[in-house]
Amino acid sequence: MREMDSDDESGRSSRPSVRELEVLHAVITTRKTTAAAQRLGVSQPAVSRAIGALEARLGRNLFLRDGGRLVPTADAFALDAEAAPIFAALERLSDWPDVRAAGTVLRILAPPTIAHAFLAPLVLRFMQVDPDVRIQMEIGRSPDAVNAVADGTADLGVLDVPPSHFGVRAEPFRQSVAHVMMPADHPLTQKDTVTPADIGDTPLIQVTRRFSARARLERAFSDYGVEPRTMLEAGTVQFLTEMVRGGLGVAVVNPFPIAYVTGPKIAFRPFTPQIDYESSFLFPAVGGNLPVARRFVDFVRTEQTSLVPAA
């Protein structure tokens, strides 16, 4: 069979038209051109001409004649099945954008800090304005989010590290710089910015070495000739926050989004030399975005300014 989007020798496209596909479905359903014509509101000769033109364009028979009935061939059923998603999409578009697809599922994967401190209140508000959506929120490491979006097991990823995977496309939505997180009554709060020399031998709480930011922080201390006094390492910023809150030491972290939930007993001061962070939405690199994922991203971009970080 020739390619569906090729042209024949006369220059006419061999791709079936939507109208021809509608006629094909009606004839398959009714098995008669007269009944199909009544269903479509056209004349019986118009149905016959559409089927004849479609068969000529494709170069094969779509129906066998059995008395007064038309028996669809395997090619007819196959073409009708291929066309089904087209008509389903057109049906959804008939009332767009006023009517949402009921039961739409959005699968999101994000690391713990972003999920709990940033996305949770926004997901709640989104579901209040888009109640037909069902969200599956998975919590995992940033590499898990990248891989899940790339292999299609998640529709959307949200993370604060640069993705390096050909299967995803990143849309940055937030830039931030490293801050020193400390108890609100800590002496370092008197400084406008905090350097490795200012931290000196102050007990330091750090993320584990699997985080790329850890290497950048160690390089900053090395450039200042300071050996950090690391007291504890942890795999989540939430755990670091609780250690800081308990007075164990200070931590150099990305303040986004943990500063939204730390409260007044925790203070932040910019860290020098500057360490940059970029937070992004992740989409599959190929194929269209799931419409509900696009709606959610647009909602987050608009609503995130209403979240108030700690002072």
CSV table of C-alpha atoms in Angstrom, one decimal:
chain,number,residue,atom,x,y,z
A,1,MET,CA,0.0,0.0,0.0
A,2,ARG,CA,1.3,3.5,-0.8
A,3,GLU,CA,2.2,5.9,1.9
A,4,MET,CA,-1.0,7.7,3.1
A,5,ASP,CA,0.5,11.2,2.8
A,6,SER,CA,2.0,10.7,-0.6
A,7,ASP,CA,0.7,12.1,-3.9
A,8,ASP,CA,-0.5,10.1,-6.8
A,9,GLU,CA,0.7,10.8,-10.4
A,10,SER,CA,-2.1,13.3,-10.9
A,11,GLY,CA,-0.8,15.3,-7.9
A,12,ARG,CA,-3.8,14.4,-5.8
A,13,SER,CA,-3.1,13.5,-2.2
A,14,SER,CA,-3.6,9.8,-1.2
A,15,ARG,CA,-4.4,10.9,2.4
A,16,PRO,CA,-8.1,10.2,3.2
A,17,SER,CA,-10.2,13.3,4.0
A,18,VAL,CA,-12.0,13.5,7.3
A,19,ARG,CA,-15.3,13.4,5.3
A,20,GLU,CA,-14.3,10.2,3.6
A,21,LEU,CA,-13.4,8.7,6.9
A,22,GLU,CA,-16.8,9.7,8.3
A,23,VAL,CA,-18.5,8.0,5.3
A,24,LEU,CA,-16.4,4.9,5.8
A,25,HIS,CA,-17.4,4.6,9.4
A,26,ALA,CA,-21.0,5.1,8.7
A,27,VAL,CA,-21.0,2.4,6.0
A,28,ILE,CA,-19.1,0.0,8.2
A,29,THR,CA,-21.7,0.6,10.9
A,30,THR,CA,-24.9,0.4,8.8
A,31,ARG,CA,-23.6,-2.0,5.9
A,32,LYS,CA,-25.7,0.0,3.4
A,33,THR,CA,-25.1,3.2,1.5
A,34,THR,CA,-28.7,4.3,1.9
A,35,ALA,CA,-28.6,4.0,5.7
A,36,ALA,CA,-25.2,5.6,5.8
A,37,ALA,CA,-26.5,8.5,3.8
A,38,GLN,CA,-29.5,9.0,6.1
A,39,ARG,CA,-27.1,9.0,9.1
A,40,LEU,CA,-24.9,11.6,7.6
A,41,GLY,CA,-27.6,13.7,6.1
A,42,VAL,CA,-26.4,13.4,2.5
A,43,SER,CA,-27.5,11.6,-0.7
A,44,GLN,CA,-26.9,7.9,-1.3
A,45,PRO,CA,-24.9,8.7,-4.5
A,46,ALA,CA,-22.7,11.0,-2.5
A,47,VAL,CA,-21.9,8.1,-0.1
A,48,SER,CA,-21.1,5.8,-3.0
A,49,ARG,CA,-18.9,8.4,-4.7
A,50,ALA,CA,-17.0,9.0,-1.4
A,51,ILE,CA,-16.3,5.2,-1.0
A,52,GLY,CA,-15.4,4.9,-4.6
A,53,ALA,CA,-13.0,7.8,-4.4
A,54,LEU,CA,-11.4,6.5,-1.2
A,55,GLU,CA,-10.9,3.0,-2.7
A,56,ALA,CA,-9.4,4.5,-5.9
A,57,ARG,CA,-7.1,6.7,-3.8
A,58,LEU,CA,-5.9,3.8,-1.7
A,59,GLY,CA,-5.7,1.4,-4.5
A,60,ARG,CA,-7.7,-1.4,-2.8
A,61,ASN,CA,-11.2,-2.5,-2.1
A,62,LEU,CA,-12.7,-1.6,1.2
A,63,PHE,CA,-16.0,-3.4,0.8
A,64,LEU,CA,-17.2,-6.6,-0.8
A,65,ARG,CA,-20.7,-6.5,-2.3
A,66,ASP,CA,-23.0,-9.2,-1.0
A,67,GLY,CA,-26.5,-8.7,-2.5
A,68,GLY,CA,-27.7,-5.4,-1.1
A,69,ARG,CA,-25.2,-5.3,1.7
A,70,LEU,CA,-21.6,-4.1,1.9
A,71,VAL,CA,-19.2,-6.3,3.8
A,72,PRO,CA,-16.1,-4.4,5.1
A,73,THR,CA,-12.7,-5.9,4.3
A,74,ALA,CA,-9.9,-6.1,6.7
A,75,ASP,CA,-8.4,-2.9,5.2
A,76,ALA,CA,-11.7,-1.1,5.9
A,77,PHE,CA,-11.7,-2.1,9.6
A,78,ALA,CA,-8.0,-1.3,9.9
A,79,LEU,CA,-8.5,2.2,8.4
A,80,ASP,CA,-11.5,2.8,10.6
A,81,ALA,CA,-9.5,1.9,13.7
A,82,GLU,CA,-6.7,4.2,12.7
A,83,ALA,CA,-9.3,7.1,12.3
A,84,ALA,CA,-11.0,6.5,15.6
A,85,PRO,CA,-8.6,8.7,17.6
A,86,ILE,CA,-9.1,11.5,15.1
A,87,PHE,CA,-12.9,11.6,15.7
A,88,ALA,CA,-12.4,11.2,19.5
A,89,ALA,CA,-10.2,14.3,19.4
A,90,LEU,CA,-12.7,16.2,17.2
A,91,GLU,CA,-15.4,15.4,19.7
A,92,ARG,CA,-13.4,16.7,22.6
A,93,LEU,CA,-12.6,19.9,20.6
A,94,SER,CA,-16.3,20.5,19.8
A,95,ASP,CA,-16.8,22.2,23.2
A,96,TRP,CA,-13.2,23.3,23.9
A,97,PRO,CA,-12.1,25.1,26.0
A,98,ASP,CA,-15.3,25.2,28.1
A,99,VAL,CA,-15.5,21.4,28.8
A,100,ARG,CA,-12.7,19.4,30.2
A,101,ALA,CA,-12.2,15.7,29.5
A,102,ALA,CA,-13.6,14.0,32.5
A,103,GLY,CA,-11.3,11.7,34.4
A,104,THR,CA,-8.1,13.1,33.0
A,105,VAL,CA,-5.0,11.8,34.8
A,106,LEU,CA,-1.9,13.9,35.3
A,107,ARG,CA,1.2,12.0,36.5
A,108,ILE,CA,3.8,14.2,38.2
A,109,LEU,CA,7.2,13.2,39.6
A,110,ALA,CA,9.2,15.6,41.8
A,111,PRO,CA,11.9,15.4,44.5
A,112,PRO,CA,10.7,15.6,48.1
A,113,THR,CA,11.5,19.3,48.8
A,114,ILE,CA,9.8,20.6,45.6
A,115,ALA,CA,6.8,18.2,46.1
A,116,HIS,CA,6.1,19.0,49.8
A,117,ALA,CA,7.2,22.7,50.1
A,118,PHE,CA,6.2,24.0,46.7
A,119,LEU,CA,3.8,21.8,44.7
A,120,ALA,CA,1.5,20.6,47.5
A,121,PRO,CA,-0.5,23.9,48.0
A,122,LEU,CA,-0.5,24.5,44.3
A,123,VAL,CA,-1.8,21.0,43.5
A,124,LEU,CA,-4.6,21.6,46.0
A,125,ARG,CA,-5.6,24.9,44.4
A,126,PHE,CA,-5.4,23.5,40.9
A,127,MET,CA,-7.7,20.7,41.7
A,128,GLN,CA,-10.2,23.1,43.1
A,129,VAL,CA,-10.3,25.0,39.8
A,130,ASP,CA,-10.0,21.9,37.6
A,131,PRO,CA,-11.9,19.3,39.6
A,132,ASP,CA,-12.2,16.7,36.8
A,133,VAL,CA,-8.4,16.1,36.9
A,134,ARG,CA,-7.0,13.2,38.9
A,135,ILE,CA,-3.4,13.7,39.9
A,136,GLN,CA,-0.9,11.0,40.6
A,137,MET,CA,1.9,12.6,42.6
A,138,GLU,CA,5.1,10.5,42.8
A,139,ILE,CA,8.0,11.5,45.1
A,140,GLY,CA,11.5,10.5,44.0
A,141,ARG,CA,15.0,11.7,43.3
A,142,SER,CA,15.7,14.1,40.4
A,143,PRO,CA,17.2,11.4,38.2
A,144,ASP,CA,14.0,9.4,38.8
A,145,ALA,CA,11.9,12.3,37.5
A,146,VAL,CA,14.1,12.7,34.4
A,147,ASN,CA,13.9,9.0,33.6
A,148,ALA,CA,10.2,8.7,34.2
A,149,VAL,CA,9.3,11.6,31.9
A,150,ALA,CA,11.7,10.2,29.2
A,151,ASP,CA,10.2,6.8,29.3
A,152,GLY,CA,6.6,8.0,29.5
A,153,THR,CA,5.7,6.8,33.0
A,154,ALA,CA,5.3,10.4,34.1
A,155,ASP,CA,3.7,13.2,32.2
A,156,LEU,CA,5.5,16.0,34.0
A,157,GLY,CA,8.6,16.3,36.1
A,158,VAL,CA,9.6,19.2,38.3
A,159,LEU,CA,13.2,19.6,39.5
A,160,ASP,CA,16.0,22.0,40.5
A,161,VAL,CA,19.0,20.4,38.7
A,162,PRO,CA,19.8,20.6,35.0
A,163,PRO,CA,18.6,17.5,33.3
A,164,SER,CA,21.0,15.7,31.0
A,165,HIS,CA,18.8,13.3,29.0
A,166,PHE,CA,18.0,13.5,25.3
A,167,GLY,CA,14.5,12.2,26.1
A,168,VAL,CA,13.3,15.3,28.0
A,169,ARG,CA,12.8,18.9,27.3
A,170,ALA,CA,13.2,21.4,30.1
A,171,GLU,CA,11.2,24.6,30.6
A,172,PRO,CA,12.9,26.8,33.3
A,173,PHE,CA,10.6,28.6,35.6
A,174,ARG,CA,12.7,29.7,38.6
A,175,GLN,CA,16.2,30.9,39.2
A,176,SER,CA,17.7,31.2,42.6
A,177,VAL,CA,21.1,31.4,44.4
A,178,ALA,CA,22.5,29.5,47.4
A,179,HIS,CA,21.8,30.9,50.8
A,180,VAL,CA,23.0,30.0,54.3
A,181,MET,CA,20.2,28.6,56.4
A,182,MET,CA,20.6,29.2,60.1
A,183,PRO,CA,18.6,29.6,63.3
A,184,ALA,CA,17.0,33.1,63.4
A,185,ASP,CA,19.1,34.1,66.4
A,186,HIS,CA,22.5,32.9,64.9
A,187,PRO,CA,25.3,35.5,64.9
A,188,LEU,CA,25.7,35.1,61.1
A,189,THR,CA,22.3,36.8,60.6
A,190,GLN,CA,24.1,40.1,61.3
A,191,LYS,CA,25.8,39.8,57.9
A,192,ASP,CA,24.3,40.8,54.6
A,193,THR,CA,26.1,38.0,52.8
A,194,VAL,CA,28.0,35.0,54.2
A,195,THR,CA,31.3,33.6,52.9
A,196,PRO,CA,33.1,30.3,53.7
A,197,ALA,CA,35.5,32.4,55.8
A,198,ASP,CA,32.5,33.7,57.8
A,199,ILE,CA,31.3,30.2,58.4
A,200,GLY,CA,34.8,29.1,59.4
A,201,ASP,CA,34.6,26.2,61.9
A,202,THR,CA,30.9,26.7,62.5
A,203,PRO,CA,29.3,23.2,62.4
A,204,LEU,CA,28.0,22.7,58.8
A,205,ILE,CA,25.2,20.4,57.7
A,206,GLN,CA,25.4,19.3,54.1
A,207,VAL,CA,23.6,17.4,51.5
A,208,THR,CA,25.2,14.1,50.5
A,209,ARG,CA,27.7,13.9,47.7
A,210,ARG,CA,25.2,12.5,45.2
A,211,PHE,CA,23.9,16.1,44.8
A,212,SER,CA,25.8,18.2,42.2
A,213,ALA,CA,25.5,21.3,44.5
A,214,ARG,CA,27.7,19.5,47.1
A,215,ALA,CA,30.8,19.6,44.7
A,216,ARG,CA,30.2,23.3,44.0
A,217,LEU,CA,30.0,24.1,47.7
A,218,GLU,CA,33.2,22.2,48.5
A,219,ARG,CA,35.0,24.1,45.7
A,220,ALA,CA,33.9,27.4,47.2
A,221,PHE,CA,35.3,26.5,50.6
A,222,SER,CA,38.5,25.2,48.9
A,223,ASP,CA,38.9,28.5,47.0
A,224,TYR,CA,38.7,30.4,50.4
A,225,GLY,CA,41.2,28.0,52.0
A,226,VAL,CA,38.6,26.8,54.5
A,227,GLU,CA,38.1,23.2,55.6
A,228,PRO,CA,34.4,22.9,56.5
A,229,ARG,CA,33.5,21.3,59.8
A,230,THR,CA,30.8,19.0,58.5
A,231,MET,CA,28.7,17.6,61.3
A,232,LEU,CA,26.0,15.7,59.3
A,233,GLU,CA,25.0,14.8,55.8
A,234,ALA,CA,21.5,14.1,54.6
A,235,GLY,CA,19.6,13.2,51.5
A,236,THR,CA,16.9,15.8,51.7
A,237,VAL,CA,16.8,19.5,52.4
A,238,GLN,CA,13.9,18.9,54.8
A,239,PHE,CA,16.1,16.9,57.1
A,240,LEU,CA,18.8,19.5,56.9
A,241,THR,CA,16.2,22.1,57.9
A,242,GLU,CA,15.2,20.1,61.0
A,243,MET,CA,18.8,19.8,62.0
A,244,VAL,CA,19.3,23.6,61.6
A,245,ARG,CA,16.1,24.2,63.6
A,246,GLY,CA,17.5,22.0,66.4
A,247,GLY,CA,20.7,24.1,66.6
A,248,LEU,CA,23.1,21.5,65.2
A,249,GLY,CA,24.6,23.9,62.8
A,250,VAL,CA,24.1,25.9,59.5
A,251,ALA,CA,23.5,24.7,56.0
A,252,VAL,CA,24.2,26.1,52.5
A,253,VAL,CA,21.2,25.3,50.4
A,254,ASN,CA,19.0,26.3,47.5
A,255,PRO,CA,16.3,28.4,49.3
A,256,PHE,CA,13.7,27.5,46.7
A,257,PRO,CA,11.4,26.1,47.8
A,258,ILE,CA,12.3,25.2,51.4
A,259,ALA,CA,12.1,28.9,52.5
A,260,TYR,CA,8.3,28.7,51.9
A,261,VAL,CA,7.8,26.3,54.9
A,262,THR,CA,10.6,27.0,57.4
A,263,GLY,CA,8.8,29.6,59.5
A,264,PRO,CA,10.1,32.5,61.5
A,265,LYS,CA,12.7,30.4,63.5
A,266,ILE,CA,14.9,29.9,60.5
A,267,ALA,CA,16.8,32.7,58.7
A,268,PHE,CA,18.5,32.9,55.3
A,269,ARG,CA,21.4,35.0,54.1
A,270,PRO,CA,22.9,35.0,50.6
A,271,PHE,CA,26.1,32.9,50.2
A,272,THR,CA,29.2,34.2,48.5
A,273,PRO,CA,30.7,33.0,46.1
A,274,GLN,CA,27.4,32.8,44.2
A,275,ILE,CA,26.1,29.3,43.4
A,276,ASP,CA,23.2,29.3,40.9
A,277,TYR,CA,20.2,27.0,40.7
A,278,GLU,CA,17.6,26.7,38.0
A,279,SER,CA,14.2,24.9,38.5
A,280,SER,CA,12.5,23.5,35.5
A,281,PHE,CA,9.4,21.7,34.3
A,282,LEU,CA,10.2,18.6,32.3
A,283,PHE,CA,8.3,17.4,29.3
A,284,PRO,CA,9.0,14.5,26.9
A,285,ALA,CA,11.4,15.6,24.2
A,286,VAL,CA,9.1,14.3,21.4
A,287,GLY,CA,5.4,14.3,21.0
A,288,GLY,CA,2.8,16.8,22.1
A,289,ASN,CA,2.4,17.8,25.7
A,290,LEU,CA,-0.6,16.3,27.6
A,291,PRO,CA,-3.1,19.2,27.6
A,292,VAL,CA,-3.7,18.9,31.4
A,293,ALA,CA,0.1,19.1,32.0
A,294,ARG,CA,0.2,22.3,30.0
A,295,ARG,CA,-2.7,23.7,32.0
A,296,PHE,CA,-1.0,22.7,35.3
A,297,VAL,CA,2.3,24.3,34.3
A,298,ASP,CA,0.5,27.6,33.3
A,299,PHE,CA,-1.4,27.5,36.6
A,300,VAL,CA,1.8,27.1,38.6
A,301,ARG,CA,3.6,29.9,36.7
A,302,THR,CA,0.7,32.2,37.5
A,303,GLU,CA,0.1,31.2,41.1
A,304,GLN,CA,3.6,30.7,42.5
A,305,THR,CA,3.9,34.4,43.2
A,306,SER,CA,1.2,34.1,45.9
A,307,LEU,CA,3.4,31.8,48.0
A,308,VAL,CA,5.3,33.7,50.6
A,309,PRO,CA,8.8,32.5,51.6
A,310,ALA,CA,10.2,32.9,55.0
A,311,ALA,CA,12.0,36.2,55.7
